[in-house]
C-alpha positions as semicolon CSV with decimal commas, in nm:
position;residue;x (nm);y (nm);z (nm)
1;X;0,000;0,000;0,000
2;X;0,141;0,334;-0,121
3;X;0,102;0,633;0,164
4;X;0,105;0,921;-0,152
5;X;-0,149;1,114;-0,304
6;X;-0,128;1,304;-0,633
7;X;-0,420;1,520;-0,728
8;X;-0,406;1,568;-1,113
9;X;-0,648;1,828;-1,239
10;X;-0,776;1,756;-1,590
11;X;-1,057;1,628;-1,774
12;X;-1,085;1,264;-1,668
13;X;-1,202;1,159;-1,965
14;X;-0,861;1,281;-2,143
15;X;-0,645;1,195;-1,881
16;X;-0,399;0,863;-1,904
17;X;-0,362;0,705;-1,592
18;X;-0,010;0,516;-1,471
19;X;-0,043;0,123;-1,452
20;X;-0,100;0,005;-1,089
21;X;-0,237;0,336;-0,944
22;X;-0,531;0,327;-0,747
23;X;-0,796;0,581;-0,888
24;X;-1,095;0,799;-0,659
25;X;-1,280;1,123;-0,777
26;X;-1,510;1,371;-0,630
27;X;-1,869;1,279;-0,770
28;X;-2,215;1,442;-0,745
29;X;-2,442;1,449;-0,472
30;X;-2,758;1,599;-0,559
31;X;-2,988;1,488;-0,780
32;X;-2,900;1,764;-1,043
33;X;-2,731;1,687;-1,362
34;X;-2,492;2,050;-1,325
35;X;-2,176;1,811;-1,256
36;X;-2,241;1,609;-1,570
37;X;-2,197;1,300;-1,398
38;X;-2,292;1,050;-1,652
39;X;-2,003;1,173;-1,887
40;X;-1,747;1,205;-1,587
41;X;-1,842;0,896;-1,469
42;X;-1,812;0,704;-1,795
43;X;-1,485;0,903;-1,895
44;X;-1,335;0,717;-1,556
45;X;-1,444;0,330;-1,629
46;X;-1,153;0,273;-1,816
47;X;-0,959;0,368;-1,518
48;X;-1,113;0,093;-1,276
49;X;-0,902;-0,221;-1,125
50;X;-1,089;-0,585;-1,195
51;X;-1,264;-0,536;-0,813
52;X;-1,261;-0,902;-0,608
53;X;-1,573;-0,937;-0,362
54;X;-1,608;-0,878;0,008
55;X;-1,751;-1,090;0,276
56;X;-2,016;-0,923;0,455
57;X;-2,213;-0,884;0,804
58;X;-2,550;-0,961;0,737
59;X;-2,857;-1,099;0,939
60;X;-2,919;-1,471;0,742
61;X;-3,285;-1,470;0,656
62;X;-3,460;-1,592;0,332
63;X;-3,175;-1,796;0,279
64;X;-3,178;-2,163;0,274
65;X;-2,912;-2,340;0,436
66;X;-2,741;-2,630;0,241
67;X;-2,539;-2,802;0,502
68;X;-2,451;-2,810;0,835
69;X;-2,141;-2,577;0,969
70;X;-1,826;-2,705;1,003
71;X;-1,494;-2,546;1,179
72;X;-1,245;-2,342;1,026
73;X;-0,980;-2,163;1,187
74;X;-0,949;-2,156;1,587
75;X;-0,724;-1,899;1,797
76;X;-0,632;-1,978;2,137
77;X;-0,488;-1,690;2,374
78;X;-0,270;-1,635;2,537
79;X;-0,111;-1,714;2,182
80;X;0,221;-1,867;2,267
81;X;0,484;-1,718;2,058
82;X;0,607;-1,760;1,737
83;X;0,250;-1,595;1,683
84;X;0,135;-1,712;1,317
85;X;-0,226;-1,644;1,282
86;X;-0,236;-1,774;0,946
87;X;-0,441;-2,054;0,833
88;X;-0,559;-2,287;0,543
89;X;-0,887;-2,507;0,572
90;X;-1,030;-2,702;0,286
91;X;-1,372;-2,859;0,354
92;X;-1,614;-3,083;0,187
93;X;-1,992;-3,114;0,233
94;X;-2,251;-3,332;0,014
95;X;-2,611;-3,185;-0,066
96;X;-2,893;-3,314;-0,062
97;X;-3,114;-3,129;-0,238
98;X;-3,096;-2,952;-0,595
99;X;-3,027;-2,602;-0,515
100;X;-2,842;-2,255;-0,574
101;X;-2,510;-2,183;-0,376
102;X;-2,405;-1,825;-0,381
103;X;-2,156;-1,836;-0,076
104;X;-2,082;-1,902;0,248
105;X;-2,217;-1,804;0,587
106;X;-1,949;-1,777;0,859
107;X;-2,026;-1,805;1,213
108;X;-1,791;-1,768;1,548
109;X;-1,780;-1,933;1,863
110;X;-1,585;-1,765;2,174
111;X;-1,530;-1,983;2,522
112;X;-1,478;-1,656;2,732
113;X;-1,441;-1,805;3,038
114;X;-1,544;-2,187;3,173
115;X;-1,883;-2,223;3,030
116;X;-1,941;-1,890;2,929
117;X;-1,964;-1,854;2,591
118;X;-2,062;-1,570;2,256
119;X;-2,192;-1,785;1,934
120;X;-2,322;-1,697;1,661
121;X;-2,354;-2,061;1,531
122;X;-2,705;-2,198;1,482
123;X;-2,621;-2,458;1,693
124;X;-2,483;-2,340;2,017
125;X;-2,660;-1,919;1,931
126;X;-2,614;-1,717;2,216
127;X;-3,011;-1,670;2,300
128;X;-3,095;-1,256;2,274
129;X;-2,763;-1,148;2,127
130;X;-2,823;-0,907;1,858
131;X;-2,450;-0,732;1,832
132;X;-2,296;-0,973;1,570
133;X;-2,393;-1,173;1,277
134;X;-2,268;-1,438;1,060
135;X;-2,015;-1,278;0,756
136;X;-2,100;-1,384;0,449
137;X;-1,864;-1,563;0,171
138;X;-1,990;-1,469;-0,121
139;X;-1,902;-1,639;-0,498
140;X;-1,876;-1,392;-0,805
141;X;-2,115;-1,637;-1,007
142;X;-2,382;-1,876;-0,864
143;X;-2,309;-2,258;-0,851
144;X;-2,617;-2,498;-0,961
145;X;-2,629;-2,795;-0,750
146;X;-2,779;-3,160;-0,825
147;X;-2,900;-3,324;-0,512
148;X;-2,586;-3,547;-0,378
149;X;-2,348;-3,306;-0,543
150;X;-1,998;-3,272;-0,320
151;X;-1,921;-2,910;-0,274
152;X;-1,491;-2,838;-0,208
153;X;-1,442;-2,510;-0,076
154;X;-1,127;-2,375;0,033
155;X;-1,041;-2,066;0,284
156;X;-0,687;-1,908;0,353
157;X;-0,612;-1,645;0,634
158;X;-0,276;-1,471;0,528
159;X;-0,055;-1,259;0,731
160;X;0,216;-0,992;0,713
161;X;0,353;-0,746;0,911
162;X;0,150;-0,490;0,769
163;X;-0,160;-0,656;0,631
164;X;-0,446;-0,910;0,690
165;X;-0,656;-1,102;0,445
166;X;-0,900;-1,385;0,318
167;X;-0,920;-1,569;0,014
168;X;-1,168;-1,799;-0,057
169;X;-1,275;-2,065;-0,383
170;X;-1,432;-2,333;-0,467
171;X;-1,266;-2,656;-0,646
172;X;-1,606;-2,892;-0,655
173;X;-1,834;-2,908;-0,806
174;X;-1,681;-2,631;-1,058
175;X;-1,346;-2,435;-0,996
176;X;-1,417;-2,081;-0,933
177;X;-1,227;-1,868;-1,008
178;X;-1,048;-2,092;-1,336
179;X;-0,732;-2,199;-1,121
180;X;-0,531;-1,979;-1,293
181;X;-0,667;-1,702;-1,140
182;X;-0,665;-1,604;-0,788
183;X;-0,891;-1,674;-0,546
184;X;-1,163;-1,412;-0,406
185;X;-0,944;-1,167;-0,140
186;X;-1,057;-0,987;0,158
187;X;-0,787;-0,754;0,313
188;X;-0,747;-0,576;0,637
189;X;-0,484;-0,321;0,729
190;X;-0,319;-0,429;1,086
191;X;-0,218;-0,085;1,178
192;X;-0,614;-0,023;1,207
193;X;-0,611;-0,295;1,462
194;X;-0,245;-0,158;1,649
195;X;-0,398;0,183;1,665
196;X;-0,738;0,045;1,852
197;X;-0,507;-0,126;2,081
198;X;-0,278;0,155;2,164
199;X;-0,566;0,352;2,246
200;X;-0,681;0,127;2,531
């Protein structure tokens, strides 16, 4: 991640932009056309990175769940040192009914302290607690599944110094994305999380 700005002024639909830089404009708010934003807006497409998705915090209803959870990653702490919090699961679950997939729901259990426990897991949910909900995996394109069909997904944590981030793909019934490609990313910044610590 770069930590420089340069503000070019010039008509954006003129304007050639380096490889590799990351792009954000000023855009209308009102529901006036005296900013011209179609045009502007269209004069900037060429200028926008292939985006990857984003998992997201959402309260599960109208969904239909395919298969029953299985774990992931775990964290113990204390965290006895070398501290690597990175992690690599593959998992495998069998349908049994023709369906839809279009991602994955992700749920968290915490032991806090003896038998006192947070979940957010349908099977062990934490009665009354409304302050978290399960992130959702999603998949670029939706997956048709035949009853019986064996689902293979597969879900990295990666670490550096600097950064945090998920990937996520499927490898059965279909490879997405191709295998050449990379899997779908979700990325953190640490300092974020060294900044909300120092200030405890």
């Amino acid at each position: 991640m770069g930590d420089k700005v340069t503000v070019v002024k010039t008509d954006m639909r003129e304007w050639k932009r380096p490889e590799g830089r990351h792009h954000r404009q000023r855009t209308a708010r009102v529901i006036r056309d005296n900013e011209l934003s179609p045009e502007c807006l269209d004069g900037a497409q060429k200028f926008l990175k292939g985006h990857f998705e984003t998992p997201y915090v959402v309260r599960l209803h109208n969904v239909t769940i395919l298969a029953e959870s299985k774990p992931v990653f775990t964290f113990e702490h204390p965290n006895p040192p070398p501290t690597d919090n990175s992690r690599y699961k593959s998992l495998a679950f069998e349908v049994e009914m023709e369906s839809e997939l279009h991602g994955f729901a992700g749920y968290f259990d915490t032991v806090l302290y003896g038998d006192i426990m947070l979940s957010t897991e349908p099977r062990t949910y934490s009665e009354g607690m409304f302050s978290w909900f399960p992130l959702f995996f999603p998949l670029k394109e939706p997956v048709h599944l035949q009853s019986g069909t064996r689902i293979v997904v597969h879900f990295w944590r990666n670490c550096t110094p600097r950064n945090i981030w998920y990937e996520w793909c499927l490898t059965e019934p279909v490879a997405t994305p191709p295998k050449h490609q990379r899997p779908i990313i979700y990325h953190r910044t640490v300092r974020n999380c060294r900044e909300s610590i120092k200030g405890l």
